[in-house]
Short mmCIF file of C-alpha atoms in Angstrom, two decimals:
data_model
loop_
_atom_site.label_atom_id
_atom_site.label_comp_id
_atom_site.label_asym_id
_atom_site.label_seq_id
_atom_site.Cartn_x
_atom_site.Cartn_y
_atom_site.Cartn_z
CA MET A 29 -9.24 6.02 -5.61
CA SER A 30 -10.26 6.34 -1.95
CA GLU A 31 -7.70 7.06 0.75
CA LEU A 32 -8.49 5.44 4.09
CA VAL A 33 -6.48 5.87 7.28
CA THR A 34 -6.08 2.86 9.55
CA GLY A 35 -5.78 2.90 13.32
CA GLU A 36 -1.99 2.80 12.94
CA ALA A 37 -2.11 6.05 10.89
CA VAL A 38 -1.30 4.20 7.66
CA ALA A 39 -2.95 5.60 4.54
CA LEU A 40 -4.55 2.98 2.32
CA GLU A 41 -5.48 3.61 -1.27
CA LEU A 42 -8.54 1.48 -2.11
CA ARG A 43 -10.63 1.40 -5.26
CA PRO A 44 -14.35 1.43 -4.40
CA ALA A 45 -16.38 -0.96 -6.52
CA LYS A 46 -18.65 0.65 -9.09
CA LEU A 47 -22.35 -0.01 -9.43
CA PRO A 48 -22.23 -2.38 -12.47
CA SER A 49 -19.75 -4.77 -10.83
CA ARG A 50 -21.64 -4.67 -7.53
CA ALA A 51 -24.95 -5.31 -9.28
CA LEU A 52 -23.47 -8.29 -11.12
CA ALA A 53 -22.10 -9.71 -7.87
CA VAL A 54 -25.49 -9.30 -6.14
CA LEU A 55 -27.24 -10.93 -9.10
CA ILE A 56 -24.94 -13.96 -8.92
CA ASP A 57 -25.50 -14.24 -5.16
CA LEU A 58 -29.27 -14.00 -5.59
CA VAL A 59 -29.37 -16.65 -8.32
CA VAL A 60 -27.38 -19.05 -6.13
CA ALA A 61 -29.46 -18.25 -3.02
CA TRP A 62 -32.79 -18.66 -4.82
CA ALA A 63 -31.64 -21.92 -6.40
CA VAL A 64 -30.73 -23.27 -2.98
CA TYR A 65 -33.97 -21.93 -1.51
CA LEU A 66 -36.12 -23.58 -4.19
CA GLY A 67 -34.30 -26.87 -3.77
CA VAL A 68 -34.73 -26.80 0.00
CA THR A 69 -38.38 -25.73 -0.31
CA ILE A 70 -39.20 -28.64 -2.60
CA GLY A 71 -37.57 -31.03 -0.18
CA ILE A 72 -39.40 -29.51 2.80
CA VAL A 73 -42.78 -29.65 1.01
CA ALA A 74 -42.24 -33.29 0.15
CA SER A 75 -41.25 -34.19 3.70
CA THR A 76 -43.92 -32.10 5.49
CA ALA A 77 -46.96 -33.00 3.40
CA SER A 78 -48.72 -34.34 6.49
CA LEU A 79 -48.42 -31.02 8.41
CA ASP A 80 -51.24 -28.53 8.65
CA ASP A 81 -51.20 -25.15 6.94
CA ALA A 82 -49.85 -23.22 9.95
CA ALA A 83 -46.92 -25.57 10.43
CA ALA A 84 -46.12 -25.55 6.70
CA ALA A 85 -46.17 -21.73 6.68
CA ALA A 86 -43.84 -21.61 9.71
CA VAL A 87 -41.40 -23.97 8.02
CA ALA A 88 -41.53 -21.89 4.82
CA VAL A 89 -40.79 -18.64 6.70
CA ALA A 90 -37.98 -20.29 8.64
CA SER A 91 -36.38 -21.63 5.46
CA PHE A 92 -36.71 -18.20 3.80
CA VAL A 93 -34.99 -16.44 6.71
CA LEU A 94 -32.24 -19.04 7.10
CA ILE A 95 -31.35 -19.31 3.42
CA LEU A 96 -31.98 -15.87 1.91
CA VAL A 97 -30.99 -13.83 4.98
CA GLY A 98 -28.84 -16.00 7.20
CA GLY A 99 -26.97 -17.62 4.32
CA PRO A 100 -25.37 -14.42 2.93
CA ILE A 101 -24.56 -13.25 6.46
CA ALA A 102 -22.79 -16.52 7.28
CA VAL A 103 -20.91 -16.57 3.97
CA GLU A 104 -19.66 -12.98 4.30
CA THR A 105 -18.63 -13.58 7.92
CA LEU A 106 -16.71 -16.80 7.23
CA SER A 107 -15.10 -15.53 4.01
CA HIS A 108 -14.29 -12.06 5.43
CA GLY A 109 -16.43 -10.21 2.93
CA ARG A 110 -16.18 -12.38 -0.17
CA SER A 111 -19.40 -14.04 -1.27
CA LEU A 112 -19.59 -16.16 -4.40
CA GLY A 113 -20.65 -13.22 -6.55
CA LYS A 114 -17.97 -10.92 -5.13
CA LEU A 115 -15.36 -13.63 -5.61
CA ALA A 116 -16.35 -13.93 -9.28
CA CYS A 117 -16.24 -10.15 -9.79
CA GLY A 118 -13.06 -9.55 -7.78
CA LEU A 119 -14.73 -7.58 -4.99
CA ARG A 120 -14.53 -7.66 -1.21
CA VAL A 121 -16.39 -6.02 1.67
CA VAL A 122 -14.06 -4.26 4.13
CA ARG A 123 -14.49 -1.95 7.08
CA ASP A 124 -14.12 1.81 6.75
CA ASP A 125 -10.54 1.53 8.05
CA GLY A 126 -9.66 -1.18 5.51
CA GLY A 127 -9.83 -4.12 7.92
CA PRO A 128 -11.81 -7.36 7.47
CA ILE A 129 -15.46 -7.34 8.45
CA ARG A 130 -16.90 -9.32 11.35
CA PHE A 131 -20.26 -10.86 12.17
CA ARG A 132 -21.86 -7.60 13.29
CA HIS A 133 -20.97 -5.89 10.01
CA ALA A 134 -22.36 -8.77 7.95
CA LEU A 135 -25.49 -8.88 10.14
CA VAL A 136 -26.29 -5.19 9.62
CA ARG A 137 -25.63 -5.43 5.87
CA GLY A 138 -27.79 -8.53 5.53
CA ALA A 139 -30.68 -7.20 7.64
CA ILE A 140 -30.88 -3.92 5.74
CA GLY A 141 -30.31 -5.75 2.46
CA VAL A 142 -33.62 -7.54 2.94
CA VAL A 143 -35.40 -4.18 2.62
CA GLU A 144 -33.27 -2.41 0.01
CA ILE A 145 -32.54 -5.44 -2.20
CA LEU A 146 -35.14 -8.18 -1.73
CA MET A 147 -38.27 -6.16 -0.95
CA THR A 148 -37.63 -3.30 -3.37
CA PHE A 149 -35.91 -5.39 -6.08
CA GLY A 150 -32.65 -3.45 -5.57
CA VAL A 151 -34.06 -0.02 -6.45
CA VAL A 152 -33.20 1.53 -3.08
CA ALA A 153 -29.71 0.02 -3.16
CA CYS A 154 -29.07 1.37 -6.67
CA VAL A 155 -30.22 4.88 -5.76
CA ALA A 156 -28.13 4.91 -2.58
CA SER A 157 -25.05 3.70 -4.47
CA LEU A 158 -25.46 6.39 -7.12
CA VAL A 159 -25.85 9.12 -4.49
CA SER A 160 -22.91 7.97 -2.34
CA ALA A 161 -19.47 9.26 -3.26
CA ARG A 162 -17.93 5.82 -2.68
CA GLY A 163 -20.83 3.80 -4.05
CA ARG A 164 -22.12 2.58 -0.70
CA ARG A 165 -25.67 1.34 -0.19
CA LEU A 166 -27.61 1.87 3.04
CA GLY A 167 -26.36 -1.39 4.51
CA ASP A 168 -22.77 -0.25 4.05
CA VAL A 169 -23.49 3.16 5.59
CA PHE A 170 -25.08 1.71 8.74
CA ALA A 171 -22.56 -1.13 9.04
CA GLY A 172 -19.52 1.10 8.42
CA THR A 173 -18.30 -0.98 5.48
CA LEU A 174 -17.15 -0.44 1.90
CA VAL A 175 -17.06 -2.71 -1.14
CA VAL A 176 -13.68 -2.44 -2.87
CA ARG A 177 -12.05 -3.94 -5.93
CA GLU A 178 -9.37 -6.53 -5.26
CA ARG A 179 -8.40 -7.23 -8.86
CA VAL A 180 -6.95 -4.02 -10.25
CA PRO A 181 -5.52 -3.93 -13.79
CA ALA A 182 -1.78 -4.17 -13.47
CA GLY A 183 -0.03 -1.22 -15.03
CA ARG A 184 3.59 -0.83 -15.94
CA ALA A 185 5.39 -0.21 -12.67
CA ALA A 186 7.85 2.65 -12.69
CA PHE A 187 11.37 1.72 -11.60
CA VAL A 188 12.81 3.77 -8.76
CA PRO A 189 16.63 3.60 -9.00
CA PRO A 190 18.30 2.29 -5.84
CA PRO A 191 20.63 4.52 -3.84
CA PRO A 192 24.40 4.06 -4.08
CA PRO A 193 25.84 1.49 -1.67
CA TRP A 194 27.71 4.10 0.38
CA LEU A 195 24.36 5.70 1.33
CA MET A 196 22.64 2.49 2.44
CA GLY A 197 21.40 2.91 6.01
CA ARG A 198 22.90 6.39 6.43
CA PHE A 199 19.48 7.95 7.08
CA SER A 200 18.05 5.42 9.52
CA GLY A 201 17.74 8.15 12.15
CA LEU A 202 15.50 10.43 10.10
CA ASP A 203 12.00 11.16 11.39
CA LEU A 204 9.77 10.52 8.36
CA SER A 205 6.43 10.85 10.16
CA GLY A 206 5.98 14.49 9.03
CA VAL A 207 6.46 13.81 5.32
CA PRO A 208 3.10 13.91 3.49
CA GLU A 209 2.11 11.36 0.87
CA GLY A 210 2.02 14.02 -1.81
CA LEU A 211 5.74 14.73 -1.32
CA TRP A 212 6.58 11.02 -1.45
CA LEU A 213 4.68 10.73 -4.71
CA ALA A 214 6.51 13.72 -6.19
CA ILE A 215 9.87 12.25 -5.14
CA ARG A 216 9.09 8.86 -6.69
CA GLN A 217 7.96 10.50 -9.93
CA CYS A 218 11.10 12.60 -10.05
CA LEU A 219 13.38 9.60 -9.51
CA THR A 220 11.60 7.45 -12.08
CA ARG A 221 11.69 10.20 -14.73
CA MET A 222 15.24 11.39 -14.02
CA GLY A 223 16.64 9.69 -17.09
CA GLN A 224 14.04 11.38 -19.33
CA LEU A 225 14.65 14.92 -18.10
CA ASP A 226 17.26 17.42 -19.11
CA PRO A 227 20.24 17.08 -16.72
CA GLN A 228 19.97 20.66 -15.44
CA VAL A 229 16.19 20.43 -15.06
CA GLY A 230 16.47 17.10 -13.26
CA TRP A 231 19.16 18.46 -10.94
CA ALA A 232 17.06 21.54 -10.07
CA MET A 233 13.93 19.45 -9.46
CA ALA A 234 15.79 16.97 -7.26
CA GLU A 235 17.44 19.83 -5.35
CA ARG A 236 14.07 21.47 -4.67
CA LEU A 237 12.49 18.19 -3.52
CA ALA A 238 15.51 17.44 -1.35
CA GLY A 239 15.09 20.84 0.33
CA ASP A 240 11.38 20.17 0.95
CA LEU A 241 12.17 16.72 2.34
CA ALA A 242 14.90 18.10 4.61
CA GLU A 243 12.48 20.75 5.88
CA ARG A 244 9.87 18.09 6.70
CA THR A 245 12.35 15.79 8.44
CA GLY A 246 14.10 18.57 10.36
CA ALA A 247 17.59 17.44 9.26
CA PRO A 248 19.59 19.16 6.50
CA VAL A 249 20.97 17.33 3.51
CA PRO A 250 24.51 16.12 4.32
CA PRO A 251 27.12 18.19 2.49
CA GLY A 252 28.50 16.63 -0.64
CA VAL A 253 25.52 14.31 -1.20
CA PRO A 254 23.81 14.84 -4.59
CA PRO A 255 20.11 15.63 -4.21
CA ALA A 256 18.95 12.68 -6.33
CA ALA A 257 21.11 10.26 -4.34
CA TYR A 258 19.77 11.74 -1.11
CA LEU A 259 16.17 11.31 -2.29
CA ALA A 260 16.81 7.72 -3.40
CA ALA A 261 18.43 6.86 -0.07
CA VAL A 262 15.56 8.31 1.97
CA VAL A 263 12.96 6.53 -0.19
CA HIS A 264 14.90 3.29 0.31
CA GLU A 265 14.91 3.88 4.07
CA ARG A 266 11.14 4.40 4.07
CA GLN A 267 10.57 1.22 2.07
CA ALA A 268 12.82 -0.69 4.47
CA ARG A 269 10.82 0.58 7.44
CA ASP A 270 7.54 -0.39 5.79
CA ALA A 271 8.93 -3.87 5.10
CA ARG A 272 10.08 -4.27 8.70
CA ARG A 273 6.69 -3.05 9.91
CA ALA A 274 4.83 -5.49 7.67
CA PHE A 275 7.01 -8.59 7.91
CA GLY A 276 9.06 -7.99 11.05
CA GLY A 277 12.79 -8.46 11.43
CA SER A 278 15.30 -6.33 9.59
CA ALA A 279 14.00 -6.46 6.03
CA GLY A 280 15.94 -4.20 3.71
CA GLY A 281 18.22 -1.31 4.47
CA GLY A 282 21.30 -1.32 6.58
CA ALA A 283 21.55 0.18 10.01
CA ALA A 284 23.69 3.14 10.87
CA GLU A 285 26.30 3.08 13.63
CA PRO A 286 25.02 3.49 17.19
CA GLY A 287 24.59 7.12 18.05
CA ALA A 288 24.86 8.27 14.48
CA GLY A 289 22.44 10.97 13.49
CA PRO A 290 20.88 11.60 10.11
CA GLY A 291 23.59 11.50 7.50
CA ALA A 292 26.29 10.79 10.08
CA GLY A 293 29.35 8.96 8.91
CA PHE A 294 28.90 10.08 5.30
CA ARG A 295 31.77 8.78 3.26
CA PRO A 296 31.77 8.98 -0.55
CA GLY A 297 32.45 5.67 -2.23
CA PRO A 298 34.83 5.01 -5.10
CA GLY A 299 33.86 6.67 -8.33
CA TYR A 300 31.70 9.33 -6.66
CA SER A 301 32.09 12.42 -8.83
CA HIS A 302 30.14 15.27 -10.33
CA VAL A 303 30.40 17.51 -13.34
CA PRO A 304 29.26 21.05 -12.40
CA GLY A 305 26.05 22.09 -14.10
CA HIS A 306 24.92 18.53 -14.80
CA GLY A 307 22.46 16.13 -13.22
CA PRO A 308 22.93 14.12 -10.04
CA ALA A 309 25.26 11.19 -9.84
CA TYR A 310 24.60 8.10 -7.79
CA GLY A 311 28.17 6.82 -7.66
CA GLY A 312 30.42 4.40 -9.49
CA ASP A 313 28.32 1.29 -8.97
CA GLY A 314 26.52 1.61 -12.30
CA THR A 315 23.06 1.66 -10.77
CA ALA A 316 22.00 4.95 -12.34
CA PRO A 317 23.05 6.30 -15.76
CA LEU A 318 23.76 9.80 -14.49
CA PRO A 319 26.84 12.05 -14.67
CA SER A 320 29.54 11.83 -12.02
CA ARG A 321 30.95 14.23 -9.44
CA SER A 322 34.44 14.94 -8.05
CA PRO A 323 35.17 13.89 -4.45
CA ALA A 324 33.79 16.27 -1.88
CA PRO A 325 36.41 18.52 -0.19
CA GLY A 326 37.70 16.93 2.98
CA ALA A 327 36.09 13.57 2.28
CA VAL A 328 37.76 10.63 3.99
CA PRO A 329 38.52 7.73 1.67
CA PRO A 330 37.47 4.32 2.88
CA ALA A 331 40.08 2.67 5.00
CA GLY A 332 41.57 -0.60 3.83
CA PRO A 333 44.85 -2.48 3.55
CA ARG A 334 47.31 -1.27 0.95
CA GLY A 335 48.28 -3.53 -1.87
CA GLY A 336 51.12 -5.87 -1.02
CA ASP A 337 51.10 -5.04 2.70
CA GLU A 338 48.57 -7.63 3.87
CA GLY A 339 49.92 -9.55 6.81
CA ALA A 340 53.19 -7.51 7.02
CA PRO A 341 54.17 -6.39 10.56
CA PRO A 342 54.43 -2.66 11.17
CA ALA A 343 57.87 -1.15 10.70
CA THR A 344 59.27 -0.11 14.12
CA GLY A 345 62.96 0.32 13.32
CA PHE A 346 63.93 -2.42 15.80
CA VAL A 347 66.75 -4.70 14.59
CA PRO A 348 67.20 -7.91 16.60
CA PRO A 349 70.75 -8.67 17.70
CA ALA A 350 72.73 -11.13 15.66
#
């Protein structure tokens, strides 16, 4: 796995292509290119039989350059790094920052590829790929590109439990820019494995991660919020921000009240309880099979109309005259 950082300071995890898959892709491209070149050459020889030797040699060189050099450059430029061989092997050429390549990148790769692939039968390219930490040949080094795998074997995705509804959007004011990727990974692993851990061990781990996260964000954990629920709510907030950044609009996550700081307006929902000495509870919505916790001292219950009083005027003691 190779971590690249884009211009927007977003870390990308890309899988560099290994030498066997790259060699197979190059072999497919060469077979197709040589087949086209031979077909075009036969047609040119048949149509230029009346030319002299110098003209025939010029036509042969021009066809060689246009098909075996210009063809791969044009294909990689128009397909944004996916030639026929790379498409068959699930590979793509990208820039060092993870973006799509342009004509100048394909031109440098193709020009140097003539020397390290065509003229040396791929020996130089193989040696350079074996020496490079990310499997790059000389053309990739000079062009600032990288061949990555697009088709990655799908593994079993771990399920991160959602936060309780009463914590949705409560942490929209947190500054998450100082949280490293390693801490996010540890938080996700903790949340996904919470049901497999001993309750006391899970509670202690979540409490430690919540303290580290609060230290990175500069805002303490709101009182009365279980550490696992706090972690789940902050992870949900980060995912909502990533979705808004990628797709625009207000994808995911609710917004906090204007002027509310991190954790402002915290109000435990119905069924929020905790048994001392046990693991974290997410609330009474049934989203996480964890123990429950008693209402926090001084917590304000959610306001709402009392049963049977809907639509009744307030009692003022005024009695109209008969």
